[in-house]
Amino acid sequence: MPGSVLLVDDDPNLTNSIRRSIGGQFEFLIAHSAKDAMRTVQSEPIDVIVSDEYMPGGNGTELLKWTAKEFPDIVRIVLTGRPDVSVATRAINYGSAFRFLTKPCDASHLVKAIEEGLKYKKKRGDLQARLDGAMRQLEEAENKRNCIEREAGRLKTEIERLHSTEPSTSDDAVRKLEFFAQMTHEVRTPLTAILGYTKMLIAQGLGSEAENSLQAVQRGGDHLLTIVNDILDFSKIDSGMMRIERVECSLGELLSDVVALMKLKAAERNNRLELSIESDLPEMIYTDPTRLRQIVLNLVGNAVKFTTRGKVLISASSGRADQFGERKLFLRVSDTGIGMTETQLSRLFKPFSQATNSTAREYGGSGLGLVIARRLAQMLGGDIEATSKLNQGSVFTASLSVGSSSLAERAPTEKPAVSPVAGTEQVRLDGLRVLLAEDSPDIRRLIAKLLTSAGANVQFAEDGQRAVQLAMKSHKAGEVFDLILMDMQMPKMNGIEAATHLRMNGYVGTILALSAGDKTDDFLAAGCDGYLTKPIDFENFIKRVAEYRACNYRKSLITLDQVFGAFDRPQNQLS
C-alpha cells in the first residue's frame, strides 16, 4: 500500500536507519525539526507523519496538534524515547495522534502502524465521501423541498384565486338549473290541464272517433312530458347538482314495482315482461332507491320501446362481497327487439344520440334516457354496459355498489308510511276536508273535480298568503283541514314560504306539496309531509290522497315515483 510518509526526528542516524529498513515500501520525506516538518507539510502532499515526541526547537506533540488542526486528513504517529508515555497517550486521546511507538522501534511495528494509518485514512476518506454525498443529496432534497413549498404556495394562491371567482360560476350553474326548473314548471302546468282534461273527456265515452282524437292528444302530451323530464334530469346531472341519497331499501319490492308499472306498456306492444331474481340475492340493499328505480325504468322502457311481439326480461344477481364486505348488484335487462350494430352501439351513450336517424323518426325520444341511466349508475358506484346483435336483441347490464353484505341477513324495514288502498274504483274520500292552494284556475277546477267526485269537500286558495289565512283560521277554530294540497309556485307567497309559515306557527295538519318542479328536498325541509307531482294522474291521485288520509304518521313520505310512477316516470325516462 504505497503512501507518502514524513519522518520527523532530530536524530539523522535514526531517520536514515528507518529509511534504509522500510524505504522501499513507502515514499519517505525527512525533516529534523518541527519547523522543517511544517514547511514540508505545507508544500508536499503527505499521507502519514511519524514524529518524535520531543525535539529541540519544537515539541513533536505540538507539531501533531498543529497538523491535526490545519491538515486533519494526515495520519499522525508519535515516536517517544521516554519511559513516561503519558504525553503521547494524551495526544491520542485528544485526537491529535493515531498511534504511538516507543524507541527503539522495531521496523515491522512501524510498517504495521503506517499501513494501519493508511487504511484508516482510506476508510475515513471513503466515509467522508459518502457523508459528503449524503449531505449533497440532503441539500438537493432541501432545495427540492423549498421548490415544492414555493410551488405549493403558488398553487394555493391560484386555488384561492379560483375560489374567489367560483361563486359566479356556481351562480351561473344555479341560474341555469333554476331556468330549466322554471321552464319545466311553465310546461308541466299547462300539460297538467291538457292531460287531465283529456283523460276526463275520454272517461266520458264521447264515441270512438272523439276518443281516438283525445288519445292522440294524450300521447302527444305524454311524449312532451318525457322530453321535459329528460332535459331537466340531464341538466341537473351535467351541472353536478343531482344529489344521491343512500338508504336501506328492499330490492325485491323495487323491482316488482317496476314490473307492475311497465306491464301495461309492454302489453301494448304485445311483449312479455318477466322478472327473475336469484335466490341468494340480498333482500335489503343500501342505495338511492329513487335513482335505482329510475335506472331500471329507463332500461326497461328502452327495451319495451324497441321490441314488438317479443320478450323483455329483468334479471337480478349479486356478486360476492369483497374484502371490505361491499357487494355488487348486477341488473340485466334483455330483450328480443331490433338490436344494434357495433357502430350503433358505439353511439349508444352519447347525449341526444340514437342508433340511426330512422330510429329517431320511427320510435321518437330525446336520446337522453340511456345517458341519464348510465350517469346515475356511475353516481351509484357502478356503470352500465351493453351488448347487442342486429335483429336479435340487446342486453343492458347495470353493475352497482349496494353496501355491506351484512344487509343481506336483515329483514325489510317496516315502513310506517301510507296504508295501501284498493283499486281506484273502490276509493272514496267522503267527508275529507281539503284546502287546495293553486293559482291556476284550470288546475283548481281539474283537481276539485277529481276530489269532489270521490266525496271530498274542497275549499280554494288562489295564492300562498290566502292559504295561510284559511289554514290558521281552521287551526284556531279547532277544525284543522284533513289535507292541504299546496302548489309550490304561487304569487304573493309561494308554497315553500306558506308551509314554513304554517309550521312555525304550530299548524300540525297534513300538507302535501303539489309541484311541477323538482326541488323535493326544499318541500320536505319546509315542513311538507310529502309531495305530489304534476301532471295529475287519475289512477293514482285519489288513491294516494286516500292513503294519506289513512295514515296517522305525519312524516311518512311519498316519493315522486310512488305517487305518479305509472303515469310520469316510465315515459319520461325512455330514450
XYZ file of C-alpha atoms in Angstrom:
575
model
C 0.000 0.000 0.000
C 2.161 2.965 -1.231
C 1.940 6.233 0.608
C 3.835 9.440 1.280
C 5.373 9.379 4.777
C 7.063 12.335 6.523
C 9.555 11.127 9.112
C 10.382 13.810 11.716
C 13.235 13.294 14.184
C 16.222 15.355 15.308
C 18.489 12.266 15.102
C 19.742 11.836 11.498
C 21.049 8.333 12.258
C 17.550 7.207 13.263
C 15.849 8.679 10.232
C 18.438 7.193 7.861
C 18.156 3.783 9.538
C 14.388 3.758 9.216
C 14.509 4.844 5.589
C 17.046 2.079 4.779
C 14.910 -0.531 6.543
C 11.493 0.215 5.042
C 12.118 2.882 2.441
C 11.165 0.587 -0.421
C 7.604 0.192 0.849
C 6.766 3.896 1.165
C 7.861 7.226 -0.232
C 9.771 8.865 2.608
C 10.417 12.539 3.249
C 12.721 13.593 6.101
C 12.514 16.558 8.484
C 14.813 17.077 11.519
C 12.735 19.734 13.298
C 9.133 20.722 13.796
C 9.621 23.851 11.702
C 11.074 21.869 8.805
C 8.145 19.444 9.091
C 5.614 22.283 8.963
C 7.200 23.688 5.819
C 7.178 20.245 4.198
C 3.555 19.600 5.091
C 2.601 22.920 3.553
C 4.464 22.209 0.320
C 4.153 18.440 -0.229
C 1.204 16.003 -0.189
C 1.683 13.930 2.950
C -0.330 10.862 3.968
C 1.350 9.984 7.265
C 3.568 11.881 9.739
C 5.809 9.812 12.004
C 7.170 12.333 14.539
C 9.441 12.165 17.570
C 7.587 13.295 20.704
C 10.419 15.568 21.895
C 12.826 17.552 19.765
C 14.923 20.627 20.471
C 13.478 23.749 18.937
C 9.950 22.401 18.842
C 7.783 19.837 20.594
C 6.619 16.911 18.421
C 3.240 16.814 20.168
C 2.650 20.469 19.292
C 3.515 19.651 15.673
C 0.921 16.920 15.654
C -1.702 19.213 17.181
C -0.984 21.830 14.561
C -1.174 19.246 11.812
C -4.476 17.899 13.198
C -5.921 21.392 13.056
C -4.534 22.530 9.706
C -4.337 19.210 7.835
C -6.766 16.818 9.545
C -6.516 14.234 6.736
C -2.876 13.443 7.592
C -2.468 10.388 9.820
C -0.240 11.166 12.835
C 2.023 8.625 14.606
C 4.068 9.504 17.732
C 7.587 8.144 18.481
C 8.828 8.530 22.031
C 12.062 7.534 23.704
C 10.915 8.351 27.262
C 9.600 5.712 29.607
C 6.683 8.020 30.559
C 4.271 7.743 27.669
C 1.515 9.792 29.302
C 2.057 12.721 26.949
C 1.722 10.507 23.876
C -1.326 8.799 25.382
C -2.969 12.168 25.950
C -2.178 13.130 22.351
C -4.031 10.038 21.143
C -6.943 10.708 23.478
C -7.196 14.308 22.311
C -7.336 13.121 18.718
C -4.082 14.619 17.525
C -2.326 11.235 17.124
C -3.353 7.891 15.612
C -0.716 5.655 17.235
C 2.411 5.930 19.351
C 5.533 3.738 19.291
C 8.489 3.587 21.680
C 12.160 3.764 20.765
C 13.996 1.770 19.778
C 11.211 0.951 17.291
C 11.066 -2.367 15.527
C 10.786 -1.825 11.752
C 7.923 -4.297 11.397
C 5.931 -2.479 14.088
C 6.438 0.828 12.342
C 5.417 -0.633 8.979
C 2.293 -2.101 10.532
C 1.397 1.204 12.183
C 1.897 3.109 8.910
C -0.162 0.564 6.955
C -2.962 0.716 9.504
C -2.798 4.503 9.340
C -3.106 4.433 5.575
C -6.066 2.011 5.782
C -7.657 4.235 8.370
C -7.138 7.261 6.139
C -8.674 5.482 3.138
C -11.647 4.246 5.156
C -12.105 7.668 6.667
C -11.876 9.209 3.214
C -14.475 6.794 1.872
C -16.793 7.538 4.755
C -16.212 11.231 4.316
C -17.006 10.927 0.606
C -20.211 9.075 1.442
C -21.044 11.694 4.043
C -20.346 14.458 1.556
C -22.553 12.681 -0.984
C -25.318 12.283 1.574
C -25.004 15.926 2.513
C -25.216 16.914 -1.141
C -28.328 14.757 -1.525
C -29.747 16.290 1.591
C -29.018 19.734 0.236
C -30.606 18.816 -3.086
C -33.623 17.398 -1.259
C -33.848 20.553 0.784
C -33.690 22.622 -2.384
C -36.392 20.452 -3.930
C -38.489 20.777 -0.788
C -38.123 24.523 -0.968
C -39.132 24.424 -4.634
C -42.125 22.241 -3.798
C -43.119 24.561 -0.970
C -42.881 27.528 -3.325
C -44.924 25.668 -5.945
C -47.456 24.618 -3.291
C -47.714 28.221 -2.183
C -48.236 29.299 -5.763
C -50.900 26.642 -6.309
C -52.597 27.562 -3.042
C -52.698 31.171 -4.154
C -54.086 30.095 -7.528
C -56.749 27.907 -5.872
C -57.745 30.751 -3.579
C -57.967 32.990 -6.624
C -60.142 30.444 -8.391
C -62.285 30.055 -5.291
C -62.760 33.781 -5.226
C -64.260 33.545 -8.714
C -66.139 30.319 -8.014
C -69.316 31.896 -6.693
C -70.007 33.488 -10.043
C -69.500 30.123 -11.769
C -71.673 28.429 -9.174
C -74.276 31.156 -9.529
C -74.296 30.553 -13.284
C -74.946 26.856 -12.695
C -77.704 27.624 -10.206
C -79.287 30.133 -12.571
C -79.100 27.598 -15.367
C -80.780 24.958 -13.222
C -83.405 27.393 -11.988
C -84.090 28.363 -15.602
C -84.686 24.738 -16.530
C -86.849 24.226 -13.434
C -88.893 27.319 -14.276
C -89.310 26.207 -17.868
C -90.316 22.773 -16.622
C -92.935 24.376 -14.401
C -94.181 26.506 -17.266
C -94.545 23.422 -19.477
C -95.833 20.967 -16.870
C -98.546 23.282 -15.580
C -100.423 23.551 -18.895
C -99.678 19.863 -19.522
C -101.487 19.114 -16.285
C -104.585 20.762 -17.681
C -104.184 19.237 -21.157
C -103.622 15.676 -19.972
C -106.052 15.912 -17.088
C -108.985 17.233 -19.084
C -108.148 14.858 -21.939
C -108.439 11.884 -19.605
C -111.608 13.316 -18.152
C -113.151 13.574 -21.629
C -112.003 10.069 -22.582
C -113.703 8.732 -19.456
C -116.993 10.326 -20.543
C -117.272 7.992 -23.573
C -117.794 10.542 -26.318
C -117.595 7.983 -29.095
C -114.788 6.152 -30.895
C -113.811 8.978 -33.249
C -113.591 11.557 -30.472
C -111.847 9.062 -28.219
C -109.217 8.334 -30.879
C -108.557 12.045 -31.259
C -108.304 12.534 -27.500
C -105.910 9.597 -27.172
C -103.718 11.201 -29.838
C -103.677 14.381 -27.750
C -102.775 12.346 -24.681
C -99.919 10.536 -26.457
C -98.534 13.855 -27.645
C -98.720 15.281 -24.143
C -97.037 12.194 -22.691
C -94.232 12.473 -25.230
C -93.725 16.174 -24.485
C -93.621 15.387 -20.776
C -90.973 12.735 -21.435
C -88.736 15.243 -23.192
C -89.185 17.884 -20.481
C -88.242 15.454 -17.710
C -85.254 14.100 -19.646
C -83.889 17.594 -20.246
C -84.307 18.570 -16.598
C -82.616 15.398 -15.299
C -79.780 15.690 -17.787
C -79.205 19.352 -16.942
C -79.052 18.543 -13.222
C -76.551 15.733 -13.759
C -74.489 17.759 -16.219
C -74.254 20.713 -13.824
C -73.317 18.456 -10.873
C -76.451 19.313 -8.895
C -78.055 15.866 -8.891
C -77.841 14.560 -5.318
C -77.615 10.923 -4.275
C -79.317 9.877 -1.016
C -78.473 6.310 0.018
C -80.816 4.446 2.350
C -81.689 0.838 3.086
C -84.385 -0.448 0.758
C -85.916 -3.673 -0.474
C -84.665 -4.624 -3.924
C -87.477 -7.130 -4.456
C -90.155 -4.518 -3.790
C -88.451 -2.007 -6.053
C -88.187 -4.415 -8.999
C -91.746 -5.673 -8.501
C -92.972 -2.073 -8.641
C -91.130 -1.555 -11.921
C -92.755 -4.665 -13.429
C -96.191 -3.531 -12.265
C -95.655 -0.080 -13.759
C -94.332 -1.287 -17.112
C -96.500 -4.360 -17.673
C -99.304 -2.440 -19.367
C -96.911 -0.591 -21.671
C -95.209 -3.884 -22.563
C -98.593 -5.458 -23.305
C -99.478 -2.591 -25.646
C -96.617 -3.779 -27.867
C -97.521 -7.475 -27.374
C -94.431 -8.087 -25.239
C -93.983 -10.382 -22.244
C -92.335 -8.651 -19.303
C -90.724 -11.054 -16.840
C -88.671 -10.740 -13.649
C -86.028 -13.204 -12.460
C -84.342 -12.727 -9.066
C -81.622 -15.099 -7.857
C -82.474 -16.869 -4.615
C -79.303 -15.715 -2.846
C -79.874 -12.051 -3.678
C -79.877 -9.826 -0.553
C -83.329 -8.649 0.438
C -82.016 -5.308 1.686
C -79.529 -3.131 -0.191
C -78.011 0.261 0.535
C -78.522 2.660 -2.348
C -80.628 5.548 -3.598
C -83.934 3.794 -4.383
C -85.332 6.664 -6.429
C -82.319 6.791 -8.742
C -82.023 2.994 -8.931
C -85.688 2.785 -9.848
C -85.143 5.454 -12.492
C -82.243 3.446 -13.966
C -84.302 0.258 -14.202
C -87.307 2.111 -15.650
C -85.061 3.675 -18.277
C -83.609 0.321 -19.292
C -86.938 -1.499 -19.287
C -88.695 1.330 -21.102
C -85.971 1.348 -23.726
C -86.258 -2.421 -24.185
C -90.058 -2.269 -24.475
C -89.912 0.567 -26.986
C -87.625 -1.322 -29.375
C -89.309 -4.717 -29.015
C -92.578 -5.880 -30.610
C -94.209 -9.265 -30.027
C -91.224 -10.383 -28.029
C -89.892 -10.697 -24.519
C -88.245 -8.344 -22.058
C -86.522 -9.965 -19.062
C -85.309 -8.213 -15.912
C -82.809 -10.380 -14.034
C -81.034 -9.547 -10.786
C -77.996 -11.160 -9.199
C -75.240 -10.167 -6.804
C -71.516 -10.711 -6.763
C -69.547 -11.936 -3.791
C -68.676 -9.486 -1.071
C -65.157 -8.088 -1.352
C -62.617 -7.892 1.479
C -64.425 -4.848 2.858
C -67.822 -6.537 2.808
C -69.044 -4.481 -0.162
C -71.398 -6.171 -2.629
C -72.009 -5.559 -6.318
C -75.550 -5.765 -7.672
C -75.981 -6.808 -11.310
C -79.231 -5.867 -13.045
C -79.689 -7.126 -16.595
C -82.443 -6.075 -18.955
C -82.521 -8.235 -22.067
C -84.906 -8.029 -24.993
C -85.629 -9.752 -28.283
C -86.027 -6.477 -30.143
C -84.447 -4.910 -33.195
C -80.891 -4.959 -31.815
C -77.966 -2.818 -32.955
C -74.780 -2.955 -34.995
C -71.339 -2.298 -33.492
C -71.378 1.194 -34.962
C -74.752 1.927 -33.408
C -73.535 0.564 -30.056
C -70.614 2.999 -30.103
C -73.058 5.945 -30.180
C -75.393 4.487 -27.581
C -74.434 6.527 -24.529
C -73.823 9.848 -26.260
C -76.278 12.634 -25.346
C -79.026 13.441 -27.848
C -77.965 10.462 -29.969
C -79.929 7.466 -31.217
C -78.881 4.444 -33.229
C -79.930 5.956 -36.580
C -81.948 8.874 -37.869
C -84.642 6.452 -38.997
C -84.796 5.065 -35.445
C -85.342 8.551 -34.074
C -88.109 9.204 -36.596
C -89.839 5.864 -36.039
C -89.539 5.491 -32.274
C -89.103 9.084 -31.087
C -87.414 10.062 -27.857
C -84.864 12.651 -26.812
C -81.829 10.375 -26.913
C -81.137 11.134 -23.251
C -82.702 8.212 -21.393
C -79.770 5.797 -21.568
C -77.271 8.606 -20.980
C -79.141 9.560 -17.807
C -79.307 5.924 -16.693
C -75.584 5.402 -17.159
C -74.583 8.593 -15.371
C -76.884 7.738 -12.469
C -75.311 4.262 -12.325
C -71.863 5.850 -12.175
C -73.038 8.124 -9.361
C -74.135 4.963 -7.524
C -70.643 3.481 -7.803
C -71.163 1.418 -10.931
C -71.720 1.561 -14.662
C -73.897 0.267 -17.492
C -72.643 -1.838 -20.386
C -74.499 -3.036 -23.446
C -74.214 -5.878 -25.931
C -76.421 -6.324 -28.964
C -76.960 -8.253 -32.171
C -78.864 -6.765 -35.045
C -82.383 -8.231 -35.387
C -81.795 -10.471 -32.346
C -81.966 -8.146 -29.357
C -79.905 -6.338 -26.755
C -78.684 -6.847 -23.190
C -78.033 -3.933 -20.828
C -76.148 -4.725 -17.617
C -76.019 -2.284 -14.726
C -73.446 -3.021 -12.015
C -73.938 -1.054 -8.811
C -72.387 -0.857 -5.345
C -75.110 -1.654 -2.832
C -73.387 -1.618 0.541
C -72.312 -4.163 3.116
C -73.127 -7.857 2.797
C -74.483 -7.724 6.365
C -77.635 -6.160 4.922
C -78.422 -9.468 3.242
C -79.422 -11.007 6.560
C -81.716 -8.187 7.574
C -85.420 -8.229 7.045
C -87.039 -5.379 5.144
C -87.556 -2.342 7.325
C -91.204 -1.983 8.227
C -92.414 1.237 6.696
C -94.657 3.361 8.875
C -95.843 5.038 5.714
C -99.159 5.150 3.990
C -101.639 2.314 4.226
C -102.375 0.552 0.953
C -105.658 1.341 -0.710
C -107.528 -0.852 -3.119
C -108.130 -0.063 -6.799
C -109.210 3.405 -7.838
C -112.793 2.399 -8.466
C -113.202 1.485 -4.780
C -111.594 4.576 -3.288
C -113.809 7.180 -1.618
C -112.881 10.386 0.172
C -116.253 11.025 1.795
C -116.085 13.817 4.347
C -112.406 14.643 3.664
C -111.835 18.383 4.147
C -109.242 19.618 1.650
C -107.712 23.059 1.226
C -106.434 23.393 -2.337
C -103.879 26.206 -2.755
C -103.353 26.671 -6.509
C -103.071 29.843 -8.570
C -104.126 28.320 -11.898
C -107.948 28.323 -12.290
C -107.757 25.441 -14.769
C -105.737 23.264 -12.379
C -108.005 24.186 -9.447
C -111.077 23.106 -11.425
C -109.442 19.853 -12.536
C -108.239 18.803 -9.070
C -111.516 19.872 -7.465
C -113.370 17.712 -9.978
C -111.252 14.707 -9.031
C -111.627 15.263 -5.290
C -115.336 16.095 -5.192
C -116.188 13.159 -7.447
C -114.628 10.951 -4.742
C -116.698 12.646 -1.999
C -114.232 15.227 -0.633
C -115.121 18.763 0.394
C -112.768 21.267 -1.247
C -112.004 24.871 -0.333
C -109.812 27.040 -2.569
C -106.925 29.475 -2.025
C -105.551 31.272 -5.072
C -102.158 32.090 -3.505
C -99.954 31.136 -0.553
C -100.968 34.112 1.553
C -104.653 33.201 1.338
C -103.807 29.557 2.087
C -102.039 30.559 5.306
C -105.016 32.691 6.375
C -107.546 29.887 5.820
C -105.341 27.201 7.372
C -104.586 29.208 10.520
C -108.260 30.158 10.834
C -109.209 26.464 10.826
C -106.381 25.702 13.226
C -107.547 28.298 15.765
C -111.142 27.064 15.449
C -110.045 23.502 16.190
C -111.156 22.332 12.755
C -107.853 21.663 11.013
C -108.119 20.654 7.365
C -107.624 16.945 6.805
C -105.297 17.800 3.962
C -103.701 20.870 2.369
C -102.621 20.497 -1.254
C -100.065 23.283 -1.635
C -98.826 24.349 -5.038
C -95.192 25.410 -4.737
C -95.167 28.317 -7.196
C -97.814 30.905 -6.425
C -97.964 34.714 -6.318
C -97.712 36.799 -3.110
C -96.355 33.850 -1.096
C -95.056 30.647 -2.687
C -95.763 27.182 -1.342
C -92.442 26.765 0.463
C -92.902 30.071 2.279
C -96.512 29.220 3.143
C -95.661 25.749 4.501
C -92.753 27.158 6.526
C -95.006 29.878 7.984
C -97.680 27.345 8.953
C -95.229 25.002 10.684
C -93.568 27.858 12.552
C -96.984 28.882 13.861
C -97.893 25.430 15.130
C -100.007 24.066 12.287
C -99.974 20.255 12.588
C -102.241 19.166 9.735
C -101.019 17.210 6.718
C -99.505 19.321 3.935
C -98.673 17.819 0.567
C -96.617 19.794 -1.910
C -98.129 19.951 -5.368
C -95.467 20.851 -7.875
C -94.435 20.713 -11.483
C -90.828 21.283 -10.398
C -88.209 19.023 -8.877
C -86.987 20.637 -5.631
C -88.332 17.885 -3.387
C -85.786 18.412 -0.610
C -86.911 22.032 -0.271
C -90.552 20.931 0.032
C -89.799 18.495 2.830
C -87.473 20.921 4.614
C -90.270 23.495 4.614
C -92.482 21.090 6.577
C -94.458 19.312 3.864
C -95.292 15.693 4.663
C -94.818 14.566 1.102
C -95.209 15.747 -2.443
C -97.372 15.028 -5.473
C -96.341 15.908 -8.979
C -97.999 17.472 -11.939
C -99.408 16.382 -14.328
C -102.203 14.834 -12.280
C -102.922 11.176 -12.964
C -106.447 9.919 -12.376
C -105.431 6.376 -11.458
C -103.060 7.396 -8.673
C -104.114 10.788 -7.389
C -107.233 9.799 -5.422
C -105.589 6.585 -4.257
C -102.592 8.413 -2.796
C -104.730 11.078 -1.162
C -106.741 8.277 0.466
C -103.535 6.652 1.687
C -102.517 9.865 3.371
C -105.937 10.095 4.930
C -105.486 6.617 6.395
C -102.022 7.365 7.701
C -101.555 8.994 11.075
C -97.765 9.120 10.767
C -97.138 12.726 9.760
C -93.653 12.233 8.369
C -94.413 9.345 6.005
C -93.040 10.364 2.641
C -94.344 9.558 -0.809
C -91.671 9.848 -3.428
C -92.103 11.085 -6.939
C -92.098 7.562 -8.349
C -94.502 6.169 -5.728
C -97.051 8.867 -6.415
C -97.224 9.016 -10.182
C -94.810 6.315 -11.313
C -97.308 4.649 -13.634
C -98.073 7.932 -15.356
C -94.967 10.055 -15.124
C -91.618 8.319 -14.833
C -91.838 5.387 -17.267
C -92.499 7.641 -20.219
C -90.244 10.482 -19.161
C -87.188 8.246 -18.853
C -87.316 6.357 -22.141
C -84.714 7.028 -24.790
